[in-house]
Coordinates of N, CA, C and O in Angstrom, one line a residue:
M1 N 54.5 0.5 63.5 CA 55.5 1.3 63.9 C 56.0 0.3 65.2 O 54.9 0.0 66.0
S2 N 57.3 0.1 65.7 CA 57.5 -0.2 67.4 C 57.4 0.5 68.4 O 56.8 2.2 68.0
D3 N 56.8 0.4 69.2 CA 55.8 0.8 70.2 C 57.2 2.1 70.8 O 57.0 3.3 71.2
T4 N 58.6 1.1 70.9 CA 60.4 2.6 71.4 C 59.9 4.0 70.2 O 59.4 4.4 70.1
K5 N 59.7 3.2 69.0 CA 59.9 3.9 68.5 C 58.0 4.9 67.8 O 58.5 6.7 67.2
E6 N 57.2 5.2 68.7 CA 56.0 5.5 68.8 C 56.7 6.5 69.4 O 55.8 7.7 69.6
L7 N 57.2 6.0 70.9 CA 58.1 7.2 72.6 C 58.5 8.2 71.9 O 58.5 9.1 72.4
V8 N 59.9 7.8 71.0 CA 60.8 8.4 71.0 C 60.3 10.0 70.1 O 60.7 11.0 69.8
E9 N 59.5 9.4 68.9 CA 59.0 10.3 67.0 C 57.3 11.4 68.1 O 57.9 12.6 68.8
R10 N 57.2 10.1 69.7 CA 56.1 11.6 70.5 C 57.1 12.5 71.4 O 57.2 13.9 71.6
L11 N 58.0 11.7 72.2 CA 59.5 12.4 72.9 C 59.5 14.0 72.8 O 60.1 15.2 72.7
R12 N 59.8 13.8 70.8 CA 61.0 14.2 69.9 C 59.8 15.5 69.3 O 60.8 16.6 69.3
S13 N 58.4 15.5 69.1 CA 58.2 16.2 68.7 C 56.9 17.1 70.1 O 56.7 17.7 69.1
I14 N 57.0 17.3 71.4 CA 57.2 17.2 71.7 C 57.0 18.5 72.5 O 58.2 17.7 73.9
P15 N 57.3 19.6 73.2 CA 58.8 20.3 73.7 C 58.4 20.6 74.8 O 56.8 20.6 75.4
L16 N 59.0 20.6 76.1 CA 58.8 20.7 77.7 C 59.8 21.8 78.1 O 60.8 21.9 77.4
Y17 N 59.0 22.8 79.1 CA 59.7 23.0 79.7 C 60.2 23.3 80.6 O 59.8 22.6 81.6
E18 N 61.8 24.5 81.2 CA 62.0 23.6 82.5 C 61.1 24.9 83.1 O 60.8 26.0 82.3
G19 N 62.2 25.8 83.9 CA 61.8 26.5 84.2 C 62.0 28.3 83.8 O 62.2 28.4 83.2
Y20 N 61.3 29.0 83.8 CA 61.7 30.1 83.6 C 61.0 30.3 81.6 O 62.2 30.9 80.9
G21 N 61.0 29.7 81.7 CA 59.8 29.1 79.8 C 60.8 29.1 78.9 O 60.5 28.3 78.0
E22 N 62.4 27.8 79.4 CA 63.5 27.6 78.6 C 62.8 26.2 77.9 O 62.3 25.4 78.7
E23 N 63.4 25.8 77.3 CA 62.7 24.1 75.9 C 64.0 23.5 76.7 O 65.1 24.4 77.0
S24 N 63.1 22.4 77.7 CA 64.4 21.4 78.2 C 64.8 20.8 76.8 O 63.8 20.2 76.0
D25 N 66.0 20.2 77.3 CA 66.6 19.1 76.5 C 66.4 17.7 76.6 O 66.9 16.7 76.4
L26 N 65.0 17.6 77.8 CA 65.0 16.5 78.7 C 64.3 14.9 78.0 O 65.1 14.9 77.5
P27 N 63.7 15.6 76.8 CA 63.1 15.0 76.0 C 63.5 14.0 74.9 O 63.2 13.6 74.4
E28 N 65.1 15.5 74.2 CA 65.5 14.9 73.3 C 66.6 14.0 73.9 O 67.5 12.7 73.6
Q29 N 66.8 14.4 75.9 CA 68.0 12.7 76.1 C 67.0 12.1 75.9 O 68.1 10.8 75.6
A30 N 66.3 11.3 76.4 CA 65.3 10.6 77.0 C 65.2 9.6 75.5 O 65.1 8.7 75.6
A31 N 65.0 10.3 73.8 CA 64.9 9.9 72.9 C 65.9 8.9 72.1 O 66.0 8.0 71.8
D32 N 67.3 10.0 72.5 CA 68.5 9.6 72.1 C 68.5 7.8 72.7 O 68.9 6.8 72.4
A33 N 68.7 8.0 74.3 CA 69.0 6.9 75.0 C 67.4 6.1 75.0 O 68.4 4.9 75.0
L34 N 66.4 5.8 74.7 CA 65.2 5.3 74.0 C 66.5 4.7 73.2 O 66.2 2.7 72.7
E35 N 66.4 5.3 72.1 CA 67.3 4.1 71.3 C 68.4 4.2 70.9 O 68.6 2.3 70.3
A36 N 69.2 4.2 72.0 CA 70.7 3.7 71.6 C 69.8 2.1 72.8 O 70.2 1.6 72.0
K37 N 69.1 1.9 73.6 CA 68.9 0.7 73.8 C 68.0 -0.1 73.9 O 68.1 -0.8 73.2
D38 N 67.5 0.7 72.1 CA 66.7 -0.2 71.0 C 67.3 -1.0 70.4 O 67.9 -1.9 69.7
R39 N 68.8 -0.4 70.2 CA 70.0 -0.5 69.4 C 70.1 -1.9 69.8 O 71.0 -2.6 69.7
E40 N 70.8 -1.7 71.6 CA 71.0 -3.0 72.6 C 70.4 -3.9 72.9 O 70.9 -5.2 72.0
I41 N 68.9 -4.0 72.0 CA 68.9 -4.9 72.6 C 68.4 -5.5 71.0 O 68.6 -6.4 71.0
A42 N 68.3 -5.1 70.0 CA 68.7 -5.5 68.7 C 70.3 -6.1 68.7 O 69.5 -7.3 67.7
E43 N 70.9 -5.4 69.0 CA 72.0 -6.3 69.1 C 72.0 -7.6 69.9 O 71.8 -9.0 69.2
L44 N 72.4 -7.2 71.4 CA 71.6 -8.3 71.9 C 70.7 -10.3 71.5 O 71.2 -11.0 71.5
R45 N 69.3 -9.2 70.8 CA 68.9 -10.4 69.8 C 69.5 -11.4 69.1 O 69.8 -12.6 68.4
G46 N 70.1 -9.9 68.1 CA 70.9 -10.9 67.5 C 71.9 -11.7 67.7 O 72.6 -12.6 67.4
T47 N 72.7 -11.4 68.9 CA 73.5 -11.8 69.1 C 73.3 -13.8 69.4 O 74.3 -14.3 69.8
L48 N 72.0 -13.5 70.3 CA 71.5 -14.9 71.1 C 70.8 -15.7 70.5 O 71.3 -16.5 70.3
E49 N 70.5 -15.2 69.1 CA 70.8 -15.9 67.3 C 71.4 -16.6 67.5 O 71.6 -17.4 66.8
L50 N 72.5 -16.1 67.5 CA 74.4 -16.7 66.7 C 73.8 -17.9 68.1 O 74.8 -18.9 67.7
V51 N 73.9 -17.2 69.2 CA 74.4 -18.3 70.6 C 73.0 -19.8 70.4 O 73.5 -20.6 70.1
R52 N 71.9 -19.2 69.7 CA 71.1 -20.2 69.8 C 71.1 -21.5 68.2 O 71.4 -22.5 68.2
T53 N 72.3 -21.1 67.8 CA 72.5 -21.8 66.0 C 73.3 -22.1 66.7 O 73.7 -23.2 65.7
R54 N 74.7 -21.9 67.5 CA 75.9 -22.7 67.7 C 75.5 -23.6 68.7 O 76.1 -25.1 68.6
V55 N 74.5 -23.2 69.5 CA 73.8 -24.6 69.8 C 73.0 -25.4 69.6 O 73.7 -27.2 69.5
D56 N 72.3 -25.4 68.7 CA 72.3 -26.4 67.6 C 73.5 -27.2 67.0 O 72.8 -28.7 67.0
V57 N 73.6 -26.5 66.4 CA 74.9 -27.5 65.5 C 75.8 -28.0 67.2 O 75.9 -29.4 66.0
Y58 N 76.3 -27.8 68.3 CA 77.0 -28.7 69.1 C 76.3 -29.7 69.4 O 76.1 -30.3 69.2
R59 N 74.3 -29.6 69.3 CA 74.3 -30.7 70.1 C 73.7 -31.9 69.2 O 73.8 -33.2 69.8
D60 N 74.1 -31.2 67.9 CA 73.8 -32.4 66.9 C 75.4 -33.4 66.1 O 75.5 -34.4 66.3
R61 N 76.3 -32.5 67.2 CA 77.9 -33.1 66.5 C 78.0 -34.0 68.2 O 78.3 -34.4 67.9
F62 N 77.2 -33.1 69.2 CA 76.8 -34.7 70.5 C 76.5 -35.2 70.4 O 76.2 -36.1 70.1
R63 N 74.9 -35.4 69.1 CA 74.7 -36.2 68.7 C 75.1 -37.9 68.3 O 75.1 -38.6 68.2
E64 N 75.9 -36.4 67.0 CA 76.9 -38.0 66.6 C 77.5 -38.1 66.9 O 77.8 -39.7 66.5
E65 N 78.2 -37.8 67.8 CA 79.9 -38.4 68.8 C 79.1 -39.0 69.6 O 79.6 -40.6 70.5
A66 N 77.9 -39.4 70.6 CA 77.3 -40.5 70.9 C 77.1 -41.8 70.6 O 77.2 -42.3 71.1
A67 N 76.2 -41.4 69.6 CA 76.2 -42.6 68.3 C 77.0 -43.2 68.1 O 77.5 -44.9 67.4
R68 N 78.7 -42.1 67.1 CA 79.4 -42.8 67.2 C 80.4 -43.3 68.9 O 81.1 -45.3 68.0
A69 N 79.3 -44.0 69.6 CA 80.5 -44.2 70.6 C 79.8 -45.5 71.0 O 80.2 -46.2 71.2
E70 N 77.4 -45.1 70.9 CA 77.0 -46.8 71.1 C 78.0 -47.1 70.2 O 77.8 -48.8 70.6
A71 N 78.0 -47.1 68.8 CA 78.7 -47.8 67.8 C 79.8 -48.9 68.4 O 80.0 -49.7 68.9
L72 N 80.5 -47.9 69.3 CA 82.0 -48.4 69.0 C 82.2 -49.5 70.5 O 82.4 -50.3 71.1
A73 N 81.2 -49.1 71.0 CA 80.7 -49.6 72.7 C 80.6 -51.4 72.4 O 80.4 -52.5 72.5
A74 N 79.5 -51.3 71.4 CA 78.7 -52.5 70.4 C 79.5 -53.3 70.2 O 79.9 -54.2 70.6
K75 N 80.8 -53.0 69.5 CA 82.5 -53.4 68.4 C 82.7 -54.3 70.3 O 83.0 -54.5 69.6
L76 N 83.3 -53.2 70.7 CA 84.2 -53.8 71.9 C 82.8 -54.2 72.7 O 84.5 -55.6 73.5
E77 N 81.7 -55.0 73.3 CA 81.8 -56.0 73.6 C 81.4 -57.3 73.3 O 81.8 -58.5 73.4
K78 N 81.0 -57.0 71.5 CA 81.3 -57.7 71.0 C 82.7 -58.4 71.4 O 83.4 -59.9 70.5
A79 N 84.3 -58.5 70.5 CA 85.3 -58.1 70.5 C 85.5 -59.3 71.4 O 86.4 -60.1 71.8
K80 N 84.8 -59.1 73.0 CA 85.0 -59.0 74.3 C 84.6 -60.9 74.7 O 84.8 -61.5 75.2
A81 N 83.2 -60.2 73.3 CA 83.1 -61.5 74.3 C 83.8 -62.8 73.5 O 83.8 -63.9 72.9
A82 N 84.2 -62.7 72.3 CA 84.7 -63.6 70.8 C 86.3 -64.0 71.6 O 86.7 -64.4 71.7
I83 N 87.2 -62.9 72.5 CA 87.5 -63.3 73.2 C 87.9 -63.5 74.7 O 88.1 -64.8 74.1
S84 N 86.9 -63.7 75.0 CA 86.8 -64.9 75.7 C 86.4 -66.4 75.1 O 86.4 -67.4 76.1
S85 N 85.6 -66.1 74.4 CA 85.2 -67.6 73.3 C 86.7 -68.0 72.6 O 87.4 -68.9 72.9
V86 N 87.5 -67.0 72.8 CA 88.5 -67.7 72.3 C 89.7 -68.2 73.9 O 90.3 -69.5 73.0
R87 N 88.8 -67.5 74.6 CA 90.4 -68.3 75.5 C 90.0 -70.0 75.8 O 90.9 -70.6 76.9
G88 N 88.7 -69.3 76.1 CA 87.9 -71.2 76.2 C 88.1 -72.4 75.3 O 88.9 -73.1 76.3
Y89 N 88.1 -71.4 74.1 CA 89.1 -73.4 73.0 C 90.4 -73.1 73.4 O 90.7 -74.2 73.8
M90 N 91.3 -72.3 73.5 CA 92.9 -72.4 73.9 C 92.6 -73.5 75.0 O 93.6 -74.1 75.3
T91 N 92.2 -72.8 75.8 CA 91.8 -73.6 77.4 C 91.5 -74.7 77.3 O 92.8 -75.6 77.5
N92 N 91.2 -74.9 76.7 CA 90.2 -76.8 76.0 C 92.1 -77.5 75.1 O 91.7 -78.3 75.9
A93 N 92.3 -76.8 74.2 CA 93.2 -77.4 73.4 C 94.9 -76.8 74.6 O 95.6 -78.3 74.5
V94 N 94.9 -76.6 75.2 CA 96.1 -76.6 76.6 C 95.4 -78.3 77.0 O 96.1 -79.5 77.4
I95 N 93.7 -78.2 77.5 CA 94.1 -80.0 78.3 C 94.6 -80.1 77.7 O 94.6 -81.1 78.2
D96 N 93.1 -80.1 76.5 CA 94.0 -81.4 75.4 C 95.3 -82.3 75.0 O 95.5 -83.7 75.7
L97 N 96.6 -80.9 74.7 CA 97.5 -81.2 75.0 C 97.9 -82.0 76.2 O 99.3 -83.2 76.1
Q98 N 97.4 -82.4 77.6 CA 98.3 -82.0 79.0 C 98.3 -82.9 79.4 O 98.1 -84.4 79.8
T99 N 96.8 -83.6 78.7 CA 96.2 -85.2 79.1 C 96.6 -86.3 78.0 O 96.0 -87.0 78.3
G100 N 97.1 -85.5 77.0 CA 97.0 -86.8 75.5 C 96.2 -87.2 74.7 O 95.9 -87.8 74.1
T101 N 94.9 -86.0 75.0 CA 93.8 -86.7 74.1 C 94.1 -86.9 72.6 O 95.6 -86.3 71.7
K102 N 94.0 -87.3 71.1 CA 93.9 -87.3 70.0 C 94.3 -86.1 69.5 O 93.8 -84.8 69.7
K103 N 95.8 -86.0 68.0 CA 95.6 -85.1 67.8 C 94.4 -84.1 66.8 O 94.5 -82.9 67.5
Q104 N 93.9 -85.1 66.3 CA 92.7 -84.1 65.3 C 91.9 -83.5 66.9 O 91.6 -82.4 66.4
T105 N 91.8 -84.0 67.9 CA 90.4 -83.1 68.7 C 91.4 -82.0 69.0 O 90.5 -80.3 69.4
T106 N 93.0 -82.5 69.5 CA 93.5 -81.2 70.1 C 93.5 -79.2 68.4 O 93.5 -78.3 68.7
I107 N 94.1 -80.3 67.2 CA 93.5 -79.5 66.0 C 91.6 -78.7 65.7 O 91.9 -77.5 65.4
N108 N 91.2 -79.5 66.5 CA 90.2 -79.0 65.9 C 89.7 -78.2 67.2 O 89.3 -76.8 67.0
T109 N 89.8 -78.3 68.7 CA 90.1 -76.9 69.4 C 90.5 -76.7 69.3 O 90.0 -74.7 69.0
L110 N 91.3 -75.9 68.7 CA 92.6 -74.5 68.2 C 92.5 -73.7 66.6 O 91.9 -73.2 66.3
N111 N 91.4 -75.1 65.5 CA 90.5 -74.5 64.3 C 88.8 -73.4 65.0 O 88.7 -72.7 64.3
G112 N 88.8 -74.1 66.2 CA 87.6 -73.3 66.3 C 87.9 -71.8 67.3 O 87.6 -70.9 66.6
G113 N 89.6 -72.3 67.9 CA 89.5 -71.1 68.2 C 90.0 -69.6 67.6 O 89.4 -68.5 67.7
L114 N 90.7 -70.5 66.1 CA 91.1 -69.3 64.6 C 89.7 -69.0 64.2 O 89.4 -67.7 63.8
R115 N 88.7 -70.0 64.6 CA 87.6 -69.6 63.3 C 86.8 -68.4 64.3 O 86.5 -67.2 62.4
I116 N 86.6 -68.4 65.4 CA 86.1 -67.3 66.0 C 86.5 -65.9 66.2 O 86.7 -64.6 65.8
S117 N 88.3 -65.4 66.3 CA 89.4 -64.7 66.4 C 89.1 -63.7 64.7 O 88.8 -63.4 65.0
L118 N 88.4 -65.0 64.1 CA 89.3 -65.1 61.9 C 87.4 -63.4 62.6 O 86.8 -62.3 61.2
E119 N 86.4 -64.6 62.5 CA 84.9 -63.9 62.2 C 85.4 -62.5 62.7 O 85.0 -61.3 62.4
A120 N 85.7 -63.0 64.4 CA 85.5 -61.5 65.4 C 86.0 -59.8 64.2 O 85.1 -59.0 64.4
L121 N 87.5 -60.5 64.3 CA 87.7 -59.7 63.6 C 87.8 -58.5 62.3 O 87.4 -57.6 61.8
E122 N 87.5 -59.4 61.2 CA 86.2 -59.8 60.0 C 85.2 -58.6 60.6 O 84.6 -57.4 59.0
A123 N 84.3 -59.3 61.4 CA 83.0 -58.3 61.5 C 83.4 -57.1 62.1 O 83.4 -55.7 61.6
I124 N 84.7 -56.6 63.1 CA 85.3 -55.4 63.5 C 85.8 -54.5 62.5 O 85.5 -53.4 62.4
D125 N 86.5 -55.4 61.0 CA 87.2 -54.6 60.3 C 86.1 -54.6 58.6 O 86.0 -52.6 58.5
A126 N 85.1 -54.8 58.9 CA 83.8 -54.4 57.9 C 82.7 -54.0 59.0 O 81.9 -53.1 57.5
S127 N 83.2 -53.3 60.2 CA 81.7 -51.9 60.5 C 82.8 -50.6 60.3 O 83.7 -50.6 59.9

């Protein structure tokens, strides 16, 4: 039995007399107030449990979102590296064309840049 319940029972069972021997309703009022506070505490505990459950749900969601964001950031870094590499190949191809390098050398340079860009796109699509 809870302490509040015991106290309420005691308050209700022990008469208190005011002046002139009249029975007072103060113990009954105190018992009612204690019971009301007990109900309020129980309701607050239920609300607290609900809030804790929701916090757990949101914490899990944020963890999942953070993991997705990290994975996306890694993909973006790989794409950035691939784009930088392709840019290097394209710059070399332009230099090859401007300096009159053999046609096959320019074609090989362009194919290298295309290969890297395709690999990067495939890696992004696969993940």
